[in-house]
mmCIF file of C-alpha atoms and ligand atoms in Angstrom:
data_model
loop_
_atom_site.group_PDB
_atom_site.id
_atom_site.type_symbol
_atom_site.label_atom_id
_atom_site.label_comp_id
_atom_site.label_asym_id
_atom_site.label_seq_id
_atom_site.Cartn_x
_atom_site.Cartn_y
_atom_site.Cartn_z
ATOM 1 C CA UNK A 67 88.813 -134.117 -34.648
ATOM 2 C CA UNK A 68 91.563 -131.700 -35.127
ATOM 3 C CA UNK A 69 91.096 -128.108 -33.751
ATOM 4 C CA UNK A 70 92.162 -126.242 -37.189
ATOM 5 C CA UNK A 71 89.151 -128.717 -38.630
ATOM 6 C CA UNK A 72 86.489 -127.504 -36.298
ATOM 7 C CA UNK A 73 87.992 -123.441 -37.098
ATOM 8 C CA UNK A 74 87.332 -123.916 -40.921
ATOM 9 C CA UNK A 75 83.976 -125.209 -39.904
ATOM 10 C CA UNK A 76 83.066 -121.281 -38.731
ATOM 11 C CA UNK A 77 85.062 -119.885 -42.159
ATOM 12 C CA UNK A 78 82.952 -118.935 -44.862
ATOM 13 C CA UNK A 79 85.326 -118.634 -48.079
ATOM 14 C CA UNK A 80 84.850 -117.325 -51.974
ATOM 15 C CA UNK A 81 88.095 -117.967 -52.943
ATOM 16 C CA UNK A 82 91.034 -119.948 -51.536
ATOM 17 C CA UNK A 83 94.347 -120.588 -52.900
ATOM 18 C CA UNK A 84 96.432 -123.588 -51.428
ATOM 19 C CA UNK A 85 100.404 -122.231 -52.367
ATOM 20 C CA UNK A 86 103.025 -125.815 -53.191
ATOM 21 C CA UNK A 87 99.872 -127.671 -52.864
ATOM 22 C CA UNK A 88 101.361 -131.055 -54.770
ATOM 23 C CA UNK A 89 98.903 -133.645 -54.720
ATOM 24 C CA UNK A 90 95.974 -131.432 -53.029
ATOM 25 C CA UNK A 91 95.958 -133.651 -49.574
ATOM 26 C CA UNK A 92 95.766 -130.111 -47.752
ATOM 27 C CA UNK A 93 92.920 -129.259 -50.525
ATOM 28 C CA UNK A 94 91.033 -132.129 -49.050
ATOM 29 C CA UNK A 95 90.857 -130.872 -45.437
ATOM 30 C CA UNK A 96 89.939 -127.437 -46.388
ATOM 31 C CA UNK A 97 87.545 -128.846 -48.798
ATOM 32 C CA UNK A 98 85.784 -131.405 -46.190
ATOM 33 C CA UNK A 99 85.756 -128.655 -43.443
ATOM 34 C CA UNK A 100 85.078 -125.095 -44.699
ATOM 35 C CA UNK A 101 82.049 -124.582 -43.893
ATOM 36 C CA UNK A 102 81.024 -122.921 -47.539
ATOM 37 C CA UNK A 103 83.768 -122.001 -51.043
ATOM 38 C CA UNK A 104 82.916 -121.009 -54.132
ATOM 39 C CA UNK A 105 86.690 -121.798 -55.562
ATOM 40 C CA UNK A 106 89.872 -123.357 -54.660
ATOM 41 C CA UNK A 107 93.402 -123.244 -56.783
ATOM 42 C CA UNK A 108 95.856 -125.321 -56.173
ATOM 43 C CA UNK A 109 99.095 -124.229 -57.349
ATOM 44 C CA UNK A 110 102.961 -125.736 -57.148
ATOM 45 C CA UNK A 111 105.972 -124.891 -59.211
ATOM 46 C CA UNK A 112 106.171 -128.352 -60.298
ATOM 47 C CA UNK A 113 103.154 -130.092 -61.482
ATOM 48 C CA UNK A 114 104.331 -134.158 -60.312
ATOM 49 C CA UNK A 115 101.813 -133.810 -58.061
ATOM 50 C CA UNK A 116 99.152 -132.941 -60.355
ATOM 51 C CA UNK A 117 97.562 -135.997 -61.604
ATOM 52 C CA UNK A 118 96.694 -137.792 -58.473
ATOM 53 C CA UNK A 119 94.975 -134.379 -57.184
ATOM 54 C CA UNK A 120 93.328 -134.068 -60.311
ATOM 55 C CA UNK A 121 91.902 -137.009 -60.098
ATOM 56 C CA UNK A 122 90.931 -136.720 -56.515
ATOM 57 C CA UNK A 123 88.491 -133.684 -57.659
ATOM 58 C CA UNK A 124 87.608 -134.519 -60.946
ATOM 59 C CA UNK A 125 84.232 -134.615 -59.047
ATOM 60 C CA UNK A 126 84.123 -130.977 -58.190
ATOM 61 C CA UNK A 127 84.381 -127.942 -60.771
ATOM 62 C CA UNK A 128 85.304 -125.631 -58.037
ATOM 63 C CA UNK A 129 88.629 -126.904 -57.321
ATOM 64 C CA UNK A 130 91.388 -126.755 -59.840
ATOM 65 C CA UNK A 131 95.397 -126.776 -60.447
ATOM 66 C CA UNK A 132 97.698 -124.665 -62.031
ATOM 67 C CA UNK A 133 101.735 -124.831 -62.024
ATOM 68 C CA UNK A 134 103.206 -121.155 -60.734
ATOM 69 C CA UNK A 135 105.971 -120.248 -58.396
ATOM 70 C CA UNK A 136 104.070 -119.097 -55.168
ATOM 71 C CA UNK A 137 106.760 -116.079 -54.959
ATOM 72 C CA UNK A 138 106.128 -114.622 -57.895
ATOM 73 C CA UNK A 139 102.200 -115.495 -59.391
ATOM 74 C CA UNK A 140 99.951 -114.171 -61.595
ATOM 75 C CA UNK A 141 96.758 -113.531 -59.783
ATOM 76 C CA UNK A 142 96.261 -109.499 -59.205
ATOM 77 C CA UNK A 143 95.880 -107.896 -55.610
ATOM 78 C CA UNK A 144 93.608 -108.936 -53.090
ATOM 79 C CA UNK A 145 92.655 -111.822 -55.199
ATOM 80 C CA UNK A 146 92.034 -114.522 -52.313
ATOM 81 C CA UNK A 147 90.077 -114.638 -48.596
ATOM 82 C CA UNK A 148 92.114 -117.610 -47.480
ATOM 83 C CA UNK A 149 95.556 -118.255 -48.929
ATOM 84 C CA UNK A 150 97.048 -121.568 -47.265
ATOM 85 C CA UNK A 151 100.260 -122.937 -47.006
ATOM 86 C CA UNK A 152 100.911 -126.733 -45.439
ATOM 87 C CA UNK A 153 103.968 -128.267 -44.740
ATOM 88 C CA UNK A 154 105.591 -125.961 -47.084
ATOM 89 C CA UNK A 155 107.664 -123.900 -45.744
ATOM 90 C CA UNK A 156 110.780 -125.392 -45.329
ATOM 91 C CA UNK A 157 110.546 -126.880 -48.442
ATOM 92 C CA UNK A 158 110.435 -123.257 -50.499
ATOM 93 C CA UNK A 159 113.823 -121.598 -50.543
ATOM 94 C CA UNK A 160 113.127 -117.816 -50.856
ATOM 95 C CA UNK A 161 110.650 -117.335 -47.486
ATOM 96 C CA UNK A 162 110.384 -114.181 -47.294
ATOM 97 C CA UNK A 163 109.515 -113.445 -51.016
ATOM 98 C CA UNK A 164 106.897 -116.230 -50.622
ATOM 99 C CA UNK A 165 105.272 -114.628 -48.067
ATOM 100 C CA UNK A 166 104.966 -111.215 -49.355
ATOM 101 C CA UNK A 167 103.679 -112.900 -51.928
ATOM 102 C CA UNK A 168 101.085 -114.161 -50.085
ATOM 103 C CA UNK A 169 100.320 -111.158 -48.571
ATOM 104 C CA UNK A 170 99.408 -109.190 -51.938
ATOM 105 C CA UNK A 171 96.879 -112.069 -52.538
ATOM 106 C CA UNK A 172 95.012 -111.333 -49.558
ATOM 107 C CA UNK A 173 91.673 -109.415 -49.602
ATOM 108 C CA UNK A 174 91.616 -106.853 -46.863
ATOM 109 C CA UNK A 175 89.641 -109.119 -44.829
ATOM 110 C CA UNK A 176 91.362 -112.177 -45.988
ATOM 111 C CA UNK A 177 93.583 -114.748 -44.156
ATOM 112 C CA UNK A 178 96.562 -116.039 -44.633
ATOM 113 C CA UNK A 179 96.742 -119.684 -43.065
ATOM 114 C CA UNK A 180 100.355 -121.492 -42.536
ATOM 115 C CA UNK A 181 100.478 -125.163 -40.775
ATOM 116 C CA UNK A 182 103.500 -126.198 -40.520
ATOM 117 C CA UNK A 183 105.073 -129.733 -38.573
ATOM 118 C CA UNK A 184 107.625 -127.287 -36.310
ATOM 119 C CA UNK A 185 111.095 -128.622 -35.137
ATOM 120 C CA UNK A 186 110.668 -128.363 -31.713
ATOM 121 C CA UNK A 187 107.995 -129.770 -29.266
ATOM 122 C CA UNK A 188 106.851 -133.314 -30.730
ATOM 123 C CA UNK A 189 107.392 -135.918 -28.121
ATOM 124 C CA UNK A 190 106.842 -139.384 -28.293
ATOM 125 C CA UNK A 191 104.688 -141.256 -30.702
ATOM 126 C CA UNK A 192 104.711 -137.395 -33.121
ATOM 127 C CA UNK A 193 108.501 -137.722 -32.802
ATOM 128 C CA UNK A 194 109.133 -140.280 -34.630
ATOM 129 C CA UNK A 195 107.309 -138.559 -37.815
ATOM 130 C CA UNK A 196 109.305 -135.229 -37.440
ATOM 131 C CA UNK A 197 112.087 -137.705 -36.905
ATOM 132 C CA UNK A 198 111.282 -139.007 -40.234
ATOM 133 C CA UNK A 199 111.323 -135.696 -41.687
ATOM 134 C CA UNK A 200 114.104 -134.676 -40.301
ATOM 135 C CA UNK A 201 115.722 -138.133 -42.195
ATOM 136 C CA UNK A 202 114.145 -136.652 -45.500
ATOM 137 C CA UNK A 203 115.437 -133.689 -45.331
ATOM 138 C CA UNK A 204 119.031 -135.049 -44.757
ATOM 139 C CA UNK A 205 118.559 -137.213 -48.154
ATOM 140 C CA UNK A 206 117.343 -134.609 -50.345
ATOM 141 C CA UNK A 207 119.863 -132.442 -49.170
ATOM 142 C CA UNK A 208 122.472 -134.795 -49.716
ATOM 143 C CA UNK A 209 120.948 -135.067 -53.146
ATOM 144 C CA UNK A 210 121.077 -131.596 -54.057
ATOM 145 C CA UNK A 211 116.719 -131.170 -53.697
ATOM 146 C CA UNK A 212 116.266 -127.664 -51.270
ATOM 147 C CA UNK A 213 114.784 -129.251 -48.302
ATOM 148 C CA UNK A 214 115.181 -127.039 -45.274
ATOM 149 C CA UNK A 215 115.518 -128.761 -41.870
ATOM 150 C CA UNK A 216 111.870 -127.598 -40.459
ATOM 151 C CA UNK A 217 111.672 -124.575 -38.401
ATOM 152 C CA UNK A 218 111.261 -124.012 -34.955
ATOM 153 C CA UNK A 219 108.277 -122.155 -34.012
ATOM 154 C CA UNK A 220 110.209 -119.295 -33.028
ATOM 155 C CA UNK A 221 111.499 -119.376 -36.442
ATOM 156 C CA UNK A 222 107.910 -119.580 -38.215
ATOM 157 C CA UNK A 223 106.833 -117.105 -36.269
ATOM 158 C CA UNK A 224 109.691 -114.621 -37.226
ATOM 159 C CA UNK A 225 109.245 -114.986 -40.655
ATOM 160 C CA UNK A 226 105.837 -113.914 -40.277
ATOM 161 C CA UNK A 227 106.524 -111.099 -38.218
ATOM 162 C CA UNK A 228 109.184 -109.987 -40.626
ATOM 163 C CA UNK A 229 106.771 -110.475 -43.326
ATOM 164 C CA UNK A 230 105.074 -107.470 -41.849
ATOM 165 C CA UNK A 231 101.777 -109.632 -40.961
ATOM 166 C CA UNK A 232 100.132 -110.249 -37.926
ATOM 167 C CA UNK A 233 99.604 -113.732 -36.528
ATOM 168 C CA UNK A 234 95.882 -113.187 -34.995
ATOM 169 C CA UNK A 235 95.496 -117.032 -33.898
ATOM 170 C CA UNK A 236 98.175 -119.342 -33.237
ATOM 171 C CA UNK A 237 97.656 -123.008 -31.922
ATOM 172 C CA UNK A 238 98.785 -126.535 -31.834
ATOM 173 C CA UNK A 239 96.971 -129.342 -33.235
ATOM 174 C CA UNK A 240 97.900 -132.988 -33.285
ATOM 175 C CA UNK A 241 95.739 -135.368 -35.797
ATOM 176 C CA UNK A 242 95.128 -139.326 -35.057
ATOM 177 C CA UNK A 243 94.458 -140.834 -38.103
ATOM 178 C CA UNK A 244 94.959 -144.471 -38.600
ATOM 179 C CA UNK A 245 95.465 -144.671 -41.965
ATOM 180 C CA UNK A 246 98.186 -141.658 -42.214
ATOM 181 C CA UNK A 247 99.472 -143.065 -38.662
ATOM 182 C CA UNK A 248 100.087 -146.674 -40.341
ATOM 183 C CA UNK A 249 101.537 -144.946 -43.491
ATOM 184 C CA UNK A 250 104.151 -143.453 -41.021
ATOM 185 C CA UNK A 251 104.756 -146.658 -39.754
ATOM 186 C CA UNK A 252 105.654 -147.937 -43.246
ATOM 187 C CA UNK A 253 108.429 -145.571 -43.631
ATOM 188 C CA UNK A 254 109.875 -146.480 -40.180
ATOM 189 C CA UNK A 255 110.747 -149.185 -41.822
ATOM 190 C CA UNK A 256 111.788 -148.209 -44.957
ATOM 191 C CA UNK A 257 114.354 -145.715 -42.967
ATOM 192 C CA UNK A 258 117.613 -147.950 -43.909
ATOM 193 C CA UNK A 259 116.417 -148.729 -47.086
ATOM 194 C CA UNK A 260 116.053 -144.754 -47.930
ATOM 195 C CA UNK A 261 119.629 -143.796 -46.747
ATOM 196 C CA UNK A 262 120.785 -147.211 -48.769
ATOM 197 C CA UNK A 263 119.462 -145.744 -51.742
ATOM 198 C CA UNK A 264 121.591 -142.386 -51.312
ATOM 199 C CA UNK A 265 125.094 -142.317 -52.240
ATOM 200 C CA UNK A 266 126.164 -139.484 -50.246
ATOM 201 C CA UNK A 267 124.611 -141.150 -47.223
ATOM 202 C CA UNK A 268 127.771 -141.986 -44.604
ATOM 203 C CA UNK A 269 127.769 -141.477 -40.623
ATOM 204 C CA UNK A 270 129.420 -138.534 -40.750
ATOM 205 C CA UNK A 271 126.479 -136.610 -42.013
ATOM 206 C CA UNK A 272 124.459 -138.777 -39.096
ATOM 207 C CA UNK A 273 121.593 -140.016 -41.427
ATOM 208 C CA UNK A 274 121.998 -143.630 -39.833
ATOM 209 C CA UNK A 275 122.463 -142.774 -36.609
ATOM 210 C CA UNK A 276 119.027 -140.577 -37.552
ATOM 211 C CA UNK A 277 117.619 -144.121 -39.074
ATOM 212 C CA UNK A 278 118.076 -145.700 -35.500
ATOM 213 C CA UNK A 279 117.359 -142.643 -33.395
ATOM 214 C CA UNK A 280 113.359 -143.270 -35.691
ATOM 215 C CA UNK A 281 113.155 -147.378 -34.871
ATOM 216 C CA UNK A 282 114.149 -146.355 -31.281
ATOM 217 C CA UNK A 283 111.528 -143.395 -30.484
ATOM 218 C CA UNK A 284 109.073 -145.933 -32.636
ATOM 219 C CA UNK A 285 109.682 -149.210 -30.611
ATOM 220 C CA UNK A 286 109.068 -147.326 -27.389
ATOM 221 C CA UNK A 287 106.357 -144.602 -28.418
ATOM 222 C CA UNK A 288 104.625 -145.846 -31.490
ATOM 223 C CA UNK A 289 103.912 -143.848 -34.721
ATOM 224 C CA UNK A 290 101.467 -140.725 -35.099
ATOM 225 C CA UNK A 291 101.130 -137.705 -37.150
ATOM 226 C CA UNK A 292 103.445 -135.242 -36.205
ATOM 227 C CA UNK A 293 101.674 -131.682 -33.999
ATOM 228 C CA UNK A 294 101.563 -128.616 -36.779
ATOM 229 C CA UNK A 295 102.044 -125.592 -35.885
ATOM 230 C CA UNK A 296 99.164 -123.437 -37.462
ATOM 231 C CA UNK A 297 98.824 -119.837 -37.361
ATOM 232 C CA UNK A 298 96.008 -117.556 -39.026
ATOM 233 C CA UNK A 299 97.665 -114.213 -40.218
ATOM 234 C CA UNK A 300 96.834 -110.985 -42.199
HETATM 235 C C1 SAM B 570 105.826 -131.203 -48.867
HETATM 236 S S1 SAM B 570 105.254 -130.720 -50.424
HETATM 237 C C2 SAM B 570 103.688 -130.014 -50.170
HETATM 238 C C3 SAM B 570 102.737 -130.683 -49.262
HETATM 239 C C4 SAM B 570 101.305 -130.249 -49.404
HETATM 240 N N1 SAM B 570 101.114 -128.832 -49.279
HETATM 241 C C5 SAM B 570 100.507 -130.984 -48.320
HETATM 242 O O1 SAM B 570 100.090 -130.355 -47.346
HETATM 243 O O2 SAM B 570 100.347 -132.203 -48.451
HETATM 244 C C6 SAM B 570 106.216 -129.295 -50.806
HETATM 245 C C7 SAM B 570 105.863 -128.714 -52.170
HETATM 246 O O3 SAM B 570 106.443 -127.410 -52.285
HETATM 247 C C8 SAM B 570 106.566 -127.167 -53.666
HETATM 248 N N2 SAM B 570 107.325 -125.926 -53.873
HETATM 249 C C9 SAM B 570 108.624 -125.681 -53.569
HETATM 250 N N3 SAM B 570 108.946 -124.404 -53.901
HETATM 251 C C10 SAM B 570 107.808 -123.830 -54.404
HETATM 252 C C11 SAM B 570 107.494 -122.540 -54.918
HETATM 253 N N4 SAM B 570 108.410 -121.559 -54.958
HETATM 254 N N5 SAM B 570 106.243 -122.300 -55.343
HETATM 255 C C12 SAM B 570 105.299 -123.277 -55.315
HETATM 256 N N6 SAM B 570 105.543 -124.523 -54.849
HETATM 257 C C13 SAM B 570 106.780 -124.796 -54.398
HETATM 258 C C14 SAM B 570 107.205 -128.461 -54.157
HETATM 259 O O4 SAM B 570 107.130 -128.622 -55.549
HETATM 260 C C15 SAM B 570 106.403 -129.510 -53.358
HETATM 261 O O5 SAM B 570 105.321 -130.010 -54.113
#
């Protein structure tokens, strides 16, 4: 079991707010593994994720959606004890307004939680998903979607420093899932077939030597869920 799983097993929780939460999968951890909540939003600036979470809680009134820009919401001061963001950052183009963003939400007491899969430091068989990533991020780019190349950790970290909050546990954590370790594996091999289906894609900007750089590190390592960089601030 992950290590950020068995930490939200000690976190007691009123209300949570998961920021560009798209189809809820990060709801579901913190849902499974906090050990109490009274209420969880989900929000996201675009709401294409929305029907799949929805229907993934339609079970449980305390969990619910709502389409806002996380740098700029409508909830009033100190609204939240744990405001998440997963795999997000990179993929939100004003970071530091986000963040102070997040900040306000906080109650005095309150978190804020980041995980984030970090640049630097996967090795083999969690290579070849931040490999993968790194592919995506190439294509939408090339597409004209804002996809950051992920950060370093040195870089996460700076932005929350320069946020003005302070990171009071920082850790690694590394999943092994089968089923999201065999859904990596099907986009190993869909890697040619993505950069087929982008007209911008050519070897200058490297995406196929990127496609073969991810069936290399897979052949020899395998596919797993990439290490996340996780870091409780406030
Ligand atoms: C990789 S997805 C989110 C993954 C999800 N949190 C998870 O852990 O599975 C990135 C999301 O960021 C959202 N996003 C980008 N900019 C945003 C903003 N300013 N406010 C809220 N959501 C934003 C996108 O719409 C997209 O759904």
């Amino acid at each position: 079991m992950g290590k950020l799983n068995e930490k939200l097993k000690d976190m007691e929780a009123e209300r949570v707010l998961d920021v560009a939460t798209r189809d809820g999968a990060f709801i579901g951890r913190l849902s499974k593994n906090l050990r109490r909540f009274d209420e969880i939003i989900g929000i996201d600036i675009s709401d294409a994720g929305f029907e799949k979470a929805k229907d993934k809680f339609s079970g449980d009134a305390r969990i619910h959606f709502e389409v806002m820009d996380g740098c700029a919401t409508n909830f009033p001061n100190q609204s939240f004890d744990l405001v998440c963001l997963s795999n997000s950052l990179h993929h939100v183009s004003d970071v530091p307004a986000l963040l102070k963003e997040m900040r306000r939400l906080i109650k005095a007491n309150g978190y804020i939680l980041i995980s984030e899969m970090p640049a630097d430091g996967q090795a083999g068989a969690s290579l070849t998903h931040a490999l993968i990533h790194q592919l995506d991020s190439m294509v939408d780019t090339a597409q004209g979607i804002y996809h950051h190349p992920t950060y370093t950790r040195q870089e996460i970290s700076d932005f929350i420093n320069g946020a003005g909050l302070t990171a009071v546990d920082v850790f690694e954590d590394t999943e092994n899932i089968p089923s999201k370790n065999a859904a990596i594996e099907a986009r190993v091999e869909k890697a040619f077939q993505k950069i087929s289906q982008c007209k911008a894609a050519d070897e200058d900007q490297g995406m196929e030597a990127m496609a073969r750089r991810i069936q290399e590190n897979f052949r020899q390592y395998g596919a797993n869920t990439a290490m996340q960089y996780i870091v409780f601030a406030r």
